[in-house]
JSON list of C-alpha atoms in Angstrom, two decimals:
[
{"chain": "A", "resi": 1146, "resn": "MET", "atom": "CA", "xyz": [-0.91, -8.77, 16.52]},
{"chain": "A", "resi": 1147, "resn": "ASP", "atom": "CA", "xyz": [2.58, -9.81, 15.52]},
{"chain": "A", "resi": 1148, "resn": "ILE", "atom": "CA", "xyz": [4.15, -8.02, 12.57]},
{"chain": "A", "resi": 1149, "resn": "LYS", "atom": "CA", "xyz": [7.55, -9.58, 13.37]},
{"chain": "A", "resi": 1150, "resn": "GLU", "atom": "CA", "xyz": [6.26, -12.99, 12.26]},
{"chain": "A", "resi": 1151, "resn": "VAL", "atom": "CA", "xyz": [4.95, -11.49, 9.04]},
{"chain": "A", "resi": 1152, "resn": "PHE", "atom": "CA", "xyz": [8.30, -9.83, 8.36]},
{"chain": "A", "resi": 1153, "resn": "ARG", "atom": "CA", "xyz": [10.02, -13.21, 8.77]},
{"chain": "A", "resi": 1154, "resn": "PHE", "atom": "CA", "xyz": [7.77, -14.63, 6.04]},
{"chain": "A", "resi": 1155, "resn": "VAL", "atom": "CA", "xyz": [7.59, -11.90, 3.40]},
{"chain": "A", "resi": 1156, "resn": "SER", "atom": "CA", "xyz": [10.54, -10.83, 1.30]},
{"chain": "A", "resi": 1157, "resn": "PRO", "atom": "CA", "xyz": [13.05, -8.45, 2.88]},
{"chain": "A", "resi": 1158, "resn": "GLN", "atom": "CA", "xyz": [12.16, -5.94, 0.15]},
{"chain": "A", "resi": 1159, "resn": "VAL", "atom": "CA", "xyz": [8.49, -5.87, 1.20]},
{"chain": "A", "resi": 1160, "resn": "ARG", "atom": "CA", "xyz": [9.46, -5.59, 4.87]},
{"chain": "A", "resi": 1161, "resn": "ASP", "atom": "CA", "xyz": [11.86, -2.72, 4.17]},
{"chain": "A", "resi": 1162, "resn": "ALA", "atom": "CA", "xyz": [9.34, -0.97, 1.92]},
{"chain": "A", "resi": 1163, "resn": "ALA", "atom": "CA", "xyz": [6.73, -1.07, 4.70]},
{"chain": "A", "resi": 1164, "resn": "ILE", "atom": "CA", "xyz": [9.12, 0.30, 7.30]},
{"chain": "A", "resi": 1165, "resn": "LYS", "atom": "CA", "xyz": [10.62, 2.99, 5.04]},
{"chain": "A", "resi": 1166, "resn": "SER", "atom": "CA", "xyz": [7.19, 4.11, 3.82]},
{"chain": "A", "resi": 1167, "resn": "ALA", "atom": "CA", "xyz": [5.82, 4.32, 7.36]},
{"chain": "A", "resi": 1168, "resn": "GLU", "atom": "CA", "xyz": [8.84, 6.41, 8.40]},
{"chain": "A", "resi": 1169, "resn": "GLN", "atom": "CA", "xyz": [8.35, 8.72, 5.41]},
{"chain": "A", "resi": 1170, "resn": "LEU", "atom": "CA", "xyz": [4.63, 9.11, 6.07]},
{"chain": "A", "resi": 1171, "resn": "LYS", "atom": "CA", "xyz": [5.35, 9.91, 9.71]},
{"chain": "A", "resi": 1172, "resn": "SER", "atom": "CA", "xyz": [7.95, 12.51, 8.74]},
{"chain": "A", "resi": 1173, "resn": "LEU", "atom": "CA", "xyz": [5.38, 14.14, 6.44]},
{"chain": "A", "resi": 1174, "resn": "GLY", "atom": "CA", "xyz": [2.79, 14.26, 9.23]},
{"chain": "A", "resi": 1175, "resn": "ILE", "atom": "CA", "xyz": [0.48, 11.83, 7.45]},
{"chain": "A", "resi": 1176, "resn": "ARG", "atom": "CA", "xyz": [-1.66, 9.59, 9.63]},
{"chain": "A", "resi": 1177, "resn": "HIS", "atom": "CA", "xyz": [-1.40, 6.02, 8.43]},
{"chain": "A", "resi": 1178, "resn": "ALA", "atom": "CA", "xyz": [-1.92, 2.36, 9.29]},
{"chain": "A", "resi": 1179, "resn": "LEU", "atom": "CA", "xyz": [-0.85, -0.79, 7.50]},
{"chain": "A", "resi": 1180, "resn": "ALA", "atom": "CA", "xyz": [-3.67, -2.54, 5.66]},
{"chain": "A", "resi": 1181, "resn": "GLY", "atom": "CA", "xyz": [-3.78, -5.30, 3.04]},
{"chain": "A", "resi": 1182, "resn": "GLY", "atom": "CA", "xyz": [-1.75, -8.48, 3.18]},
{"chain": "A", "resi": 1183, "resn": "LEU", "atom": "CA", "xyz": [0.68, -7.27, 5.84]},
{"chain": "A", "resi": 1184, "resn": "ALA", "atom": "CA", "xyz": [-2.19, -6.36, 8.17]},
{"chain": "A", "resi": 1185, "resn": "VAL", "atom": "CA", "xyz": [-3.86, -9.71, 7.46]},
{"chain": "A", "resi": 1186, "resn": "GLY", "atom": "CA", "xyz": [-0.62, -11.39, 8.55]},
{"chain": "A", "resi": 1187, "resn": "ALA", "atom": "CA", "xyz": [-0.30, -9.22, 11.65]},
{"chain": "A", "resi": 1188, "resn": "HIS", "atom": "CA", "xyz": [-3.79, -10.38, 12.63]},
{"chain": "A", "resi": 1189, "resn": "GLY", "atom": "CA", "xyz": [-2.82, -14.04, 12.35]},
{"chain": "A", "resi": 1190, "resn": "TYR", "atom": "CA", "xyz": [-3.12, -15.25, 8.75]},
{"chain": "A", "resi": 1191, "resn": "ILE", "atom": "CA", "xyz": [0.32, -14.91, 7.27]},
{"chain": "A", "resi": 1192, "resn": "ARG", "atom": "CA", "xyz": [0.45, -15.10, 3.50]},
{"chain": "A", "resi": 1193, "resn": "ALA", "atom": "CA", "xyz": [2.68, -13.92, 0.71]},
{"chain": "A", "resi": 1194, "resn": "THR", "atom": "CA", "xyz": [2.28, -10.37, -0.55]},
{"chain": "A", "resi": 1195, "resn": "VAL", "atom": "CA", "xyz": [4.30, -8.35, -3.01]},
{"chain": "A", "resi": 1196, "resn": "ASP", "atom": "CA", "xyz": [3.07, -4.85, -2.15]},
{"chain": "A", "resi": 1197, "resn": "VAL", "atom": "CA", "xyz": [2.43, -2.64, 0.86]},
{"chain": "A", "resi": 1198, "resn": "ASP", "atom": "CA", "xyz": [-0.99, -1.12, 1.55]},
{"chain": "A", "resi": 1199, "resn": "PHE", "atom": "CA", "xyz": [-1.73, 1.79, 3.87]},
{"chain": "A", "resi": 1200, "resn": "LEU", "atom": "CA", "xyz": [-4.90, 3.45, 5.02]},
{"chain": "A", "resi": 1201, "resn": "VAL", "atom": "CA", "xyz": [-3.98, 7.15, 5.08]},
{"chain": "A", "resi": 1202, "resn": "GLY", "atom": "CA", "xyz": [-5.58, 10.39, 6.17]},
{"chain": "A", "resi": 1203, "resn": "GLU", "atom": "CA", "xyz": [-6.71, 13.07, 3.76]},
{"chain": "A", "resi": 1204, "resn": "GLU", "atom": "CA", "xyz": [-3.51, 14.98, 4.48]},
{"chain": "A", "resi": 1205, "resn": "ALA", "atom": "CA", "xyz": [-1.76, 12.51, 2.13]},
{"chain": "A", "resi": 1206, "resn": "PHE", "atom": "CA", "xyz": [-3.51, 14.13, -0.83]},
{"chain": "A", "resi": 1207, "resn": "GLU", "atom": "CA", "xyz": [-3.59, 17.48, -2.55]},
{"chain": "A", "resi": 1208, "resn": "HIS", "atom": "CA", "xyz": [-6.79, 18.65, -4.21]},
{"chain": "A", "resi": 1209, "resn": "HIS", "atom": "CA", "xyz": [-6.60, 20.71, -7.40]},
{"chain": "A", "resi": 1210, "resn": "GLY", "atom": "CA", "xyz": [-10.21, 21.16, -8.42]},
{"chain": "A", "resi": 1211, "resn": "SER", "atom": "CA", "xyz": [-11.43, 17.77, -9.59]},
{"chain": "A", "resi": 1212, "resn": "VAL", "atom": "CA", "xyz": [-7.87, 16.40, -9.67]},
{"chain": "A", "resi": 1213, "resn": "VAL", "atom": "CA", "xyz": [-6.50, 14.65, -6.59]},
{"chain": "A", "resi": 1214, "resn": "ALA", "atom": "CA", "xyz": [-2.76, 13.97, -6.34]},
{"chain": "A", "resi": 1215, "resn": "PHE", "atom": "CA", "xyz": [-0.43, 12.66, -3.69]},
{"chain": "A", "resi": 1216, "resn": "LYS", "atom": "CA", "xyz": [1.26, 15.19, -1.45]},
{"chain": "A", "resi": 1217, "resn": "ALA", "atom": "CA", "xyz": [4.92, 15.67, -2.42]},
{"chain": "A", "resi": 1218, "resn": "GLY", "atom": "CA", "xyz": [7.11, 13.02, -0.80]},
{"chain": "A", "resi": 1219, "resn": "VAL", "atom": "CA", "xyz": [4.46, 10.30, -0.43]},
{"chain": "A", "resi": 1220, "resn": "PRO", "atom": "CA", "xyz": [6.23, 7.14, -1.58]},
{"chain": "A", "resi": 1221, "resn": "ILE", "atom": "CA", "xyz": [4.60, 5.12, -4.35]},
{"chain": "A", "resi": 1222, "resn": "GLU", "atom": "CA", "xyz": [7.45, 2.62, -4.70]},
{"chain": "A", "resi": 1223, "resn": "VAL", "atom": "CA", "xyz": [10.38, 1.61, -2.50]},
{"chain": "A", "resi": 1224, "resn": "ASP", "atom": "CA", "xyz": [13.17, -0.46, -4.06]},
{"chain": "A", "resi": 1225, "resn": "GLY", "atom": "CA", "xyz": [10.77, -1.87, -6.65]},
{"chain": "A", "resi": 1226, "resn": "VAL", "atom": "CA", "xyz": [7.95, -2.62, -4.17]},
{"chain": "A", "resi": 1227, "resn": "ARG", "atom": "CA", "xyz": [4.64, -0.88, -4.96]},
{"chain": "A", "resi": 1228, "resn": "ILE", "atom": "CA", "xyz": [3.03, 1.15, -2.16]},
{"chain": "A", "resi": 1229, "resn": "ASP", "atom": "CA", "xyz": [-0.76, 1.49, -2.38]},
{"chain": "A", "resi": 1230, "resn": "TYR", "atom": "CA", "xyz": [-2.97, 3.88, -0.44]},
{"chain": "A", "resi": 1231, "resn": "LEU", "atom": "CA", "xyz": [-6.59, 3.75, 0.64]},
{"chain": "A", "resi": 1232, "resn": "SER", "atom": "CA", "xyz": [-8.53, 6.82, 1.70]},
{"chain": "A", "resi": 1233, "resn": "PRO", "atom": "CA", "xyz": [-11.25, 7.02, 4.35]},
{"chain": "A", "resi": 1234, "resn": "VAL", "atom": "CA", "xyz": [-13.15, 9.28, 1.93]},
{"chain": "A", "resi": 1235, "resn": "SER", "atom": "CA", "xyz": [-13.86, 6.32, -0.32]},
{"chain": "A", "resi": 1236, "resn": "LEU", "atom": "CA", "xyz": [-14.29, 3.78, 2.47]},
{"chain": "A", "resi": 1237, "resn": "GLY", "atom": "CA", "xyz": [-16.20, 5.63, 5.16]},
{"chain": "A", "resi": 1238, "resn": "ALA", "atom": "CA", "xyz": [-15.66, 8.59, 7.47]},
{"chain": "A", "resi": 1239, "resn": "GLN", "atom": "CA", "xyz": [-15.44, 6.28, 10.51]},
{"chain": "A", "resi": 1240, "resn": "LEU", "atom": "CA", "xyz": [-11.99, 5.22, 9.30]},
{"chain": "A", "resi": 1241, "resn": "GLU", "atom": "CA", "xyz": [-10.64, 8.69, 10.10]},
{"chain": "A", "resi": 1242, "resn": "GLU", "atom": "CA", "xyz": [-11.03, 7.78, 13.79]},
{"chain": "A", "resi": 1243, "resn": "VAL", "atom": "CA", "xyz": [-8.91, 4.67, 13.28]},
{"chain": "A", "resi": 1244, "resn": "LEU", "atom": "CA", "xyz": [-6.08, 6.83, 11.99]},
{"chain": "A", "resi": 1245, "resn": "ASP", "atom": "CA", "xyz": [-6.17, 9.02, 15.08]},
{"chain": "A", "resi": 1246, "resn": "HIS", "atom": "CA", "xyz": [-5.32, 6.13, 17.42]},
{"chain": "A", "resi": 1247, "resn": "PRO", "atom": "CA", "xyz": [-4.35, 3.01, 15.45]},
{"chain": "A", "resi": 1248, "resn": "PRO", "atom": "CA", "xyz": [-3.13, -0.09, 17.25]},
{"chain": "A", "resi": 1249, "resn": "MET", "atom": "CA", "xyz": [0.66, -0.27, 17.21]},
{"chain": "A", "resi": 1250, "resn": "ASN", "atom": "CA", "xyz": [2.95, -3.27, 16.87]},
{"chain": "A", "resi": 1251, "resn": "GLU", "atom": "CA", "xyz": [6.73, -3.03, 16.68]},
{"chain": "A", "resi": 1252, "resn": "GLY", "atom": "CA", "xyz": [6.37, 0.71, 16.09]},
{"chain": "A", "resi": 1253, "resn": "LEU", "atom": "CA", "xyz": [4.03, 0.28, 13.11]},
{"chain": "A", "resi": 1254, "resn": "ALA", "atom": "CA", "xyz": [0.39, 1.33, 13.04]},
{"chain": "A", "resi": 1255, "resn": "ILE", "atom": "CA", "xyz": [-1.91, -1.46, 11.83]},
{"chain": "A", "resi": 1256, "resn": "VAL", "atom": "CA", "xyz": [-5.64, -1.25, 11.13]},
{"chain": "A", "resi": 1257, "resn": "PRO", "atom": "CA", "xyz": [-7.75, -3.09, 13.73]},
{"chain": "A", "resi": 1258, "resn": "ILE", "atom": "CA", "xyz": [-9.20, -6.47, 12.71]},
{"chain": "A", "resi": 1259, "resn": "GLU", "atom": "CA", "xyz": [-12.80, -5.24, 12.39]},
{"chain": "A", "resi": 1260, "resn": "VAL", "atom": "CA", "xyz": [-11.71, -2.41, 10.10]},
{"chain": "A", "resi": 1261, "resn": "LEU", "atom": "CA", "xyz": [-9.52, -4.74, 8.06]},
{"chain": "A", "resi": 1262, "resn": "ILE", "atom": "CA", "xyz": [-12.40, -7.17, 7.56]},
{"chain": "A", "resi": 1263, "resn": "TYR", "atom": "CA", "xyz": [-14.72, -4.29, 6.65]},
{"chain": "A", "resi": 1264, "resn": "MET", "atom": "CA", "xyz": [-12.20, -3.10, 4.04]},
{"chain": "A", "resi": 1265, "resn": "LYS", "atom": "CA", "xyz": [-11.86, -6.64, 2.65]},
{"chain": "A", "resi": 1266, "resn": "LEU", "atom": "CA", "xyz": [-15.63, -7.09, 2.41]},
{"chain": "A", "resi": 1267, "resn": "ALA", "atom": "CA", "xyz": [-16.06, -3.72, 0.72]},
{"chain": "A", "resi": 1268, "resn": "ALA", "atom": "CA", "xyz": [-13.43, -4.63, -1.90]},
{"chain": "A", "resi": 1269, "resn": "LYS", "atom": "CA", "xyz": [-15.30, -7.85, -2.78]},
{"chain": "A", "resi": 1270, "resn": "ARG", "atom": "CA", "xyz": [-12.32, -9.37, -4.62]},
{"chain": "A", "resi": 1271, "resn": "ARG", "atom": "CA", "xyz": [-11.91, -13.12, -4.21]},
{"chain": "A", "resi": 1272, "resn": "ARG", "atom": "CA", "xyz": [-8.47, -12.74, -2.55]},
{"chain": "A", "resi": 1273, "resn": "ASP", "atom": "CA", "xyz": [-10.01, -10.37, -0.01]},
{"chain": "A", "resi": 1274, "resn": "LEU", "atom": "CA", "xyz": [-12.93, -12.70, 0.74]},
{"chain": "A", "resi": 1275, "resn": "VAL", "atom": "CA", "xyz": [-10.50, -15.60, 1.23]},
{"chain": "A", "resi": 1276, "resn": "ASP", "atom": "CA", "xyz": [-8.56, -13.39, 3.67]},
{"chain": "A", "resi": 1277, "resn": "VAL", "atom": "CA", "xyz": [-11.75, -12.88, 5.68]},
{"chain": "A", "resi": 1278, "resn": "ILE", "atom": "CA", "xyz": [-12.39, -16.64, 5.82]},
{"chain": "A", "resi": 1279, "resn": "GLU", "atom": "CA", "xyz": [-8.82, -17.27, 6.96]},
{"chain": "A", "resi": 1280, "resn": "LEU", "atom": "CA", "xyz": [-8.93, -14.49, 9.56]},
{"chain": "A", "resi": 1281, "resn": "VAL", "atom": "CA", "xyz": [-12.08, -16.06, 11.02]},
{"chain": "A", "resi": 1282, "resn": "LYS", "atom": "CA", "xyz": [-10.35, -19.45, 11.06]},
{"chain": "A", "resi": 1283, "resn": "VAL", "atom": "CA", "xyz": [-7.39, -18.06, 13.02]},
{"chain": "A", "resi": 1284, "resn": "GLY", "atom": "CA", "xyz": [-9.65, -16.52, 15.64]},
{"chain": "A", "resi": 1285, "resn": "ALA", "atom": "CA", "xyz": [-10.93, -13.10, 14.61]},
{"chain": "A", "resi": 1286, "resn": "ASP", "atom": "CA", "xyz": [-13.50, -11.87, 17.13]},
{"chain": "A", "resi": 1287, "resn": "VAL", "atom": "CA", "xyz": [-16.57, -12.51, 14.99]},
{"chain": "A", "resi": 1288, "resn": "ASN", "atom": "CA", "xyz": [-18.90, -10.70, 17.39]},
{"chain": "A", "resi": 1289, "resn": "ARG", "atom": "CA", "xyz": [-16.72, -7.58, 17.40]},
{"chain": "A", "resi": 1290, "resn": "VAL", "atom": "CA", "xyz": [-16.60, -7.60, 13.59]},
{"chain": "A", "resi": 1291, "resn": "ARG", "atom": "CA", "xyz": [-20.33, -8.20, 13.36]},
{"chain": "A", "resi": 1292, "resn": "GLU", "atom": "CA", "xyz": [-21.09, -5.24, 15.66]},
{"chain": "A", "resi": 1293, "resn": "TYR", "atom": "CA", "xyz": [-18.74, -2.99, 13.69]},
{"chain": "A", "resi": 1294, "resn": "LEU", "atom": "CA", "xyz": [-20.43, -3.96, 10.44]},
{"chain": "A", "resi": 1295, "resn": "ARG", "atom": "CA", "xyz": [-23.90, -3.43, 11.90]},
{"chain": "A", "resi": 1296, "resn": "GLN", "atom": "CA", "xyz": [-22.85, 0.06, 13.00]},
{"chain": "A", "resi": 1297, "resn": "TYR", "atom": "CA", "xyz": [-21.11, 1.18, 9.81]},
{"chain": "A", "resi": 1298, "resn": "ALA", "atom": "CA", "xyz": [-21.99, -1.16, 6.94]},
{"chain": "A", "resi": 1299, "resn": "GLY", "atom": "CA", "xyz": [-25.17, -3.09, 7.58]},
{"chain": "A", "resi": 1300, "resn": "ASP", "atom": "CA", "xyz": [-25.29, -4.14, 3.94]},
{"chain": "A", "resi": 1301, "resn": "LEU", "atom": "CA", "xyz": [-22.11, -6.22, 4.46]},
{"chain": "A", "resi": 1302, "resn": "VAL", "atom": "CA", "xyz": [-23.36, -8.25, 7.43]},
{"chain": "A", "resi": 1303, "resn": "SER", "atom": "CA", "xyz": [-24.92, -11.02, 5.32]},
{"chain": "A", "resi": 1304, "resn": "SER", "atom": "CA", "xyz": [-21.73, -11.36, 3.24]},
{"chain": "A", "resi": 1305, "resn": "PHE", "atom": "CA", "xyz": [-19.72, -11.61, 6.44]},
{"chain": "A", "resi": 1306, "resn": "GLU", "atom": "CA", "xyz": [-22.08, -14.25, 7.86]},
{"chain": "A", "resi": 1307, "resn": "GLU", "atom": "CA", "xyz": [-21.69, -16.34, 4.69]},
{"chain": "A", "resi": 1308, "resn": "LEU", "atom": "CA", "xyz": [-17.91, -16.22, 5.02]},
{"chain": "A", "resi": 1309, "resn": "VAL", "atom": "CA", "xyz": [-18.08, -17.09, 8.74]},
{"chain": "A", "resi": 1310, "resn": "ASN", "atom": "CA", "xyz": [-20.18, -20.12, 7.83]},
{"chain": "A", "resi": 1311, "resn": "GLU", "atom": "CA", "xyz": [-17.68, -21.10, 5.15]},
{"chain": "A", "resi": 1312, "resn": "ALA", "atom": "CA", "xyz": [-14.82, -20.74, 7.65]},
{"chain": "A", "resi": 1313, "resn": "ASN", "atom": "CA", "xyz": [-16.58, -23.00, 10.13]},
{"chain": "A", "resi": 1314, "resn": "VAL", "atom": "CA", "xyz": [-17.18, -25.84, 7.63]}
]
């Protein structure tokens, strides 16, 4: 992983928003790891992105009956850059473990490649599927991803295999 290369490519505002948000989340005691386009770049496929995405622990949220809100102080925008959050509750309980010991790069926690690809496959948006293809092209450990998917999301294995085939064309 190399987040420094990503930060050379994206706008300084996006870089600063990622760093400032991570610092704020840490100060609030919220487990977090970069996801989305910045994580894709850290794993080898650098592309433009205009927002910052984090996988965060449940401690980032407050529950008021059926209403869920962000804990006070959780940044949703930094200098005009949108900060988006993903919860393990909606994506799978196994992601809580990732937040306990995320891989670090340049002081920033980043979701592991197999988790990132799982998240991209679960989203099913075209941009996310293209990211998976490009991550395979730049050398994602396909066997590691495949085993992760078999363990936690068997229904996504065939979609992953199709994208691997497309990447290898």
